mmCIF file of N, CA and C in Angstrom:
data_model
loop_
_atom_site.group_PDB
_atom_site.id
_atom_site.type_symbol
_atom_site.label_atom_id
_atom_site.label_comp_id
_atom_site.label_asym_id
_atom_site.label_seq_id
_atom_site.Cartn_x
_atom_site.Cartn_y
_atom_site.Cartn_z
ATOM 1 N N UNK A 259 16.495 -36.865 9.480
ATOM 2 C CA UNK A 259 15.571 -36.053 10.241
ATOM 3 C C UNK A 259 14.162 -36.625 10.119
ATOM 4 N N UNK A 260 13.462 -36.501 11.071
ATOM 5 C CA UNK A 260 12.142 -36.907 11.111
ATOM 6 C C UNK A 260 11.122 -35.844 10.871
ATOM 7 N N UNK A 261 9.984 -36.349 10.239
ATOM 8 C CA UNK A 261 9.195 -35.341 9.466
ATOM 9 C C UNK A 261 8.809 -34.270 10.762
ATOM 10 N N UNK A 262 8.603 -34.605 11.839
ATOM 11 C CA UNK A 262 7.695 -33.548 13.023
ATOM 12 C C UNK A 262 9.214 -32.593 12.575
ATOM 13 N N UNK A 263 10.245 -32.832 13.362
ATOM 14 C CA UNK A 263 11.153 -32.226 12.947
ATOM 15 C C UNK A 263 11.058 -30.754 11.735
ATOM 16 N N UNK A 264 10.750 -31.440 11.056
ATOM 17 C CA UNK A 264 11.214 -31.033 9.457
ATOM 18 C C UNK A 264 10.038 -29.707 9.227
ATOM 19 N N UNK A 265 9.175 -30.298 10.158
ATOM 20 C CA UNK A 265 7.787 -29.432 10.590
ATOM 21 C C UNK A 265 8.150 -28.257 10.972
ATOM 22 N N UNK A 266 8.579 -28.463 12.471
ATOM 23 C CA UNK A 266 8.901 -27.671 13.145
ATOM 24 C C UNK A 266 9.927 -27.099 13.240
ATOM 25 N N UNK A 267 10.808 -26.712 12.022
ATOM 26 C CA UNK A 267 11.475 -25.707 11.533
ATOM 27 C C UNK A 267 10.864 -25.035 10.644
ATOM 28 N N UNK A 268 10.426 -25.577 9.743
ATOM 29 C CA UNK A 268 9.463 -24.644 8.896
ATOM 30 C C UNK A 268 8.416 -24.156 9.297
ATOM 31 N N UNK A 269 8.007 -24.183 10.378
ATOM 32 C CA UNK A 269 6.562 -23.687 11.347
ATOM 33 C C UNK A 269 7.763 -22.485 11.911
ATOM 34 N N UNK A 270 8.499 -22.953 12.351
ATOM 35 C CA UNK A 270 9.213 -21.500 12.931
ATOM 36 C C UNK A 270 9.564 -20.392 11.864
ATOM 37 N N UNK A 271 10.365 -21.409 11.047
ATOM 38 C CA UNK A 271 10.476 -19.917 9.714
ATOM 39 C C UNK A 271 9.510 -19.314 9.673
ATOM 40 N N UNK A 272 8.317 -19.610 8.694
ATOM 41 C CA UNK A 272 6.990 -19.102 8.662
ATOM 42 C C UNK A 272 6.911 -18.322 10.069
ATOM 43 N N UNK A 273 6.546 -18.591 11.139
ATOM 44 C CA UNK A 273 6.395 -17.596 11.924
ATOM 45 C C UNK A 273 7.353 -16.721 12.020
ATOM 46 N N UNK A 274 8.451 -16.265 12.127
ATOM 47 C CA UNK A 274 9.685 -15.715 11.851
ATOM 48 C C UNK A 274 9.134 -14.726 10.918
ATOM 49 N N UNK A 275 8.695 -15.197 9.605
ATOM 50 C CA UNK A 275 8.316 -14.510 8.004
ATOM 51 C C UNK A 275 7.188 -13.523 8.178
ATOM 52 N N UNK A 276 5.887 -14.657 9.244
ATOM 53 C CA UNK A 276 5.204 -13.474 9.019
ATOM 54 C C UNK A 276 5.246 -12.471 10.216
ATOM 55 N N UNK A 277 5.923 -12.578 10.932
ATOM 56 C CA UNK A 277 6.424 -11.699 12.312
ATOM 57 C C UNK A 277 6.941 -10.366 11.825
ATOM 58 N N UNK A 278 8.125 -10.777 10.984
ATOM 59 C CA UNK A 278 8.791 -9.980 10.073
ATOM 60 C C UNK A 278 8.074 -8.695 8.734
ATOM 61 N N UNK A 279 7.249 -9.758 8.010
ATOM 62 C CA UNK A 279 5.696 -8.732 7.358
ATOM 63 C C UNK A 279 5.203 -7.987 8.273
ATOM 64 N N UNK A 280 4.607 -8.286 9.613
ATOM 65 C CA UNK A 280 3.906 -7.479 10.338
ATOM 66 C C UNK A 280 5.000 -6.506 10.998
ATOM 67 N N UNK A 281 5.645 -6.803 10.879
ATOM 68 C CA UNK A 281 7.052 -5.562 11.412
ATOM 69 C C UNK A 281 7.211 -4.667 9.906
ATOM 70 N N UNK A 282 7.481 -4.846 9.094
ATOM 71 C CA UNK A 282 7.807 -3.588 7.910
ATOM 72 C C UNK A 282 6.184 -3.313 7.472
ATOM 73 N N UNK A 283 5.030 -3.688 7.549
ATOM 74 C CA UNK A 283 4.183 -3.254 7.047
ATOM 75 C C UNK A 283 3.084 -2.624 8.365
ATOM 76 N N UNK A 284 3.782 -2.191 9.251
ATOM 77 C CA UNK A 284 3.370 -1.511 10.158
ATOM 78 C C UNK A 284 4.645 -0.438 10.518
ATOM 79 N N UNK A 285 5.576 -0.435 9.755
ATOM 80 C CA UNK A 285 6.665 0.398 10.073
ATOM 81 C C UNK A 285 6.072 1.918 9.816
ATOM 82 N N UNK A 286 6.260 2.705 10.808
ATOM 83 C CA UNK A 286 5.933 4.149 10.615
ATOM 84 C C UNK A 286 7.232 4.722 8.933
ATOM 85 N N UNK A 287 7.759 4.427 8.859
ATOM 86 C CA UNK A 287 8.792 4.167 7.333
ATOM 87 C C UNK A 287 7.521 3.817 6.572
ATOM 88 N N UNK A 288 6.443 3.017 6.110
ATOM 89 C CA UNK A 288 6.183 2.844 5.297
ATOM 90 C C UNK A 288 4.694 3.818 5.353
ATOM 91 N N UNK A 289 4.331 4.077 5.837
ATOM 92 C CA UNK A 289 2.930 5.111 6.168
ATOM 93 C C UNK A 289 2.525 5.535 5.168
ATOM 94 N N UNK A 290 3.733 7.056 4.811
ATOM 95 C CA UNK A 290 2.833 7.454 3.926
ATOM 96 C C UNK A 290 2.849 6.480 2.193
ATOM 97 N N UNK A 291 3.439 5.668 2.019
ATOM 98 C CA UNK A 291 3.203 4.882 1.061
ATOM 99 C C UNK A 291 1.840 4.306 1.219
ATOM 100 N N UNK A 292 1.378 3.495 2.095
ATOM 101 C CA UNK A 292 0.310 3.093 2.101
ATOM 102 C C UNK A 292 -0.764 4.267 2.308
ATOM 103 N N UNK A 293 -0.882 5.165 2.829
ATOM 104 C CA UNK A 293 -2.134 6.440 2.780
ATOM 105 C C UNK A 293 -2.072 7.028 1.166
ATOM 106 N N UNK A 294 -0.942 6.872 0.701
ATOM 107 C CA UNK A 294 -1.027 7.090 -0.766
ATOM 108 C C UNK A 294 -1.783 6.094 -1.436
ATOM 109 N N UNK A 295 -1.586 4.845 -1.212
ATOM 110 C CA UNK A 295 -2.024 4.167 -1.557
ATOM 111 C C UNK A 295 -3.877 3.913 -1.508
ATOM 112 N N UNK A 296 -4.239 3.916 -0.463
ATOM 113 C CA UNK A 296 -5.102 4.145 -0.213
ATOM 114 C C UNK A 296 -6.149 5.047 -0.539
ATOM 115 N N UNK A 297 -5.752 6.232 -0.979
ATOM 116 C CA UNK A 297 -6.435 7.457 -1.312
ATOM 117 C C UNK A 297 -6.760 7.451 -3.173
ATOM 118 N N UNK A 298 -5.846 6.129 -3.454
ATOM 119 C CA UNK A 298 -5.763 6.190 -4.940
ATOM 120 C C UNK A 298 -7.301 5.773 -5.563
ATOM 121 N N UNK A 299 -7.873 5.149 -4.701
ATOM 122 C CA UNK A 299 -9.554 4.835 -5.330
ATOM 123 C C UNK A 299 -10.197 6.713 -5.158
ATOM 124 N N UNK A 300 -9.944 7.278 -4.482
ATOM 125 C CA UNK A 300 -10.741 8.785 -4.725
ATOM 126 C C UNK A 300 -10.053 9.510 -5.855
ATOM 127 N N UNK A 301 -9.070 9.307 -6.530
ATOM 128 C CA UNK A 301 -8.215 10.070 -7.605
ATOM 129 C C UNK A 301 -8.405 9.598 -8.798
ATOM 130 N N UNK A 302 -10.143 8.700 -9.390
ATOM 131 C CA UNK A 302 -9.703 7.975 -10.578
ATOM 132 C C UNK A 302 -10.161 8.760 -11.707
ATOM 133 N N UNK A 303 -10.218 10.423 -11.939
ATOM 134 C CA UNK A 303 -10.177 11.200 -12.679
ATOM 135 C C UNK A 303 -8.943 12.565 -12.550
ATOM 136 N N UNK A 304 -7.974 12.420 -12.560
ATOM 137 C CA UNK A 304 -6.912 13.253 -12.177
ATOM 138 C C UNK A 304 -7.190 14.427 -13.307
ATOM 139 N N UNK A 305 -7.366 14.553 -14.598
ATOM 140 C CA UNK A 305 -7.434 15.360 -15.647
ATOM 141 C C UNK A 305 -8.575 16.305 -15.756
ATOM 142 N N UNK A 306 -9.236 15.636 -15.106
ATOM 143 C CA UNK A 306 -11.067 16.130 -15.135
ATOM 144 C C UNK A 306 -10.469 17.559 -14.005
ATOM 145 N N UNK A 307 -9.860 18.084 -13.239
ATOM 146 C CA UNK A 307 -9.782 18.992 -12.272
ATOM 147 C C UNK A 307 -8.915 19.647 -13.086
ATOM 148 N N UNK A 308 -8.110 19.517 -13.864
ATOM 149 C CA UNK A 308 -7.133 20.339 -15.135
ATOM 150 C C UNK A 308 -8.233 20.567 -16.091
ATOM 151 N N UNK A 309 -9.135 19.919 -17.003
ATOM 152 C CA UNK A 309 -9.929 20.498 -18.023
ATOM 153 C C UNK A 309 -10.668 21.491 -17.326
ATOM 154 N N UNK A 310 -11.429 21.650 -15.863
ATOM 155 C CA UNK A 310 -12.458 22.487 -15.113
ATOM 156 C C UNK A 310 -11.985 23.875 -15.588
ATOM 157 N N UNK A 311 -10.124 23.830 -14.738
ATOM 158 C CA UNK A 311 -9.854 24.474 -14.605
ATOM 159 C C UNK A 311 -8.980 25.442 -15.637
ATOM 160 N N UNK A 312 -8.901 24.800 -16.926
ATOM 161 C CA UNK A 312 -8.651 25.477 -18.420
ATOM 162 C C UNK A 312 -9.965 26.395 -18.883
ATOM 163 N N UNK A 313 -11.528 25.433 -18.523
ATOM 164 C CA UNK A 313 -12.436 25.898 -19.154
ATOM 165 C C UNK A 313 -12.559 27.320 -18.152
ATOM 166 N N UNK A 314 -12.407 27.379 -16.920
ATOM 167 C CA UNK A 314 -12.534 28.388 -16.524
ATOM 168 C C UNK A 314 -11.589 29.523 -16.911
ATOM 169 N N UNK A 315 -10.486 29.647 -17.245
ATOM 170 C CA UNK A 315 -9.727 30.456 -17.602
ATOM 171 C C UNK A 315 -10.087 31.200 -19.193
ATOM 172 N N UNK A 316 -10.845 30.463 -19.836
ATOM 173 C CA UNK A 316 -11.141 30.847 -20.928
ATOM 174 C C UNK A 316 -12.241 31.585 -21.277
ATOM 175 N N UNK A 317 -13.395 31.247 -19.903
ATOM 176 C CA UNK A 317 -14.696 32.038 -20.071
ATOM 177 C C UNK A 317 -14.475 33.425 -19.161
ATOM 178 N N UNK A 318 -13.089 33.755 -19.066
ATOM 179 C CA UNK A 318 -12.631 34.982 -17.711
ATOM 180 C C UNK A 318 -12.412 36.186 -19.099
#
């Protein structure tokens, strides 16, 4: 086989591959994984809304 050849199968895979990425990572299937994902930089005290809400129960 000749290298253009050898090219231009692996230029197709690759396109094939990333055709394929842009198909499952736009899949309505994966959504709410990624909005989860996403939302995880506003959640970087999860405990702090449990202590609030102990201290309030205690001054009742």
């Amino acid at each position: 086989m000749e290298f253009a050849t050898v090219h231009s199968i692996l230029t197709v895979i690759l396109f094939v591959g990333f055709v394929a990425f842009v198909i499952w990572a736009y899949s309505k299937k994966r959504k709410p994984d990624f909005d989860e994902a996403a939302n995880l930089v506003f959640d970087d005290e999860p405990d702090s809304e449990k202590q609030h809400s102990k201290r309030e129960k205690e001054h009742e």
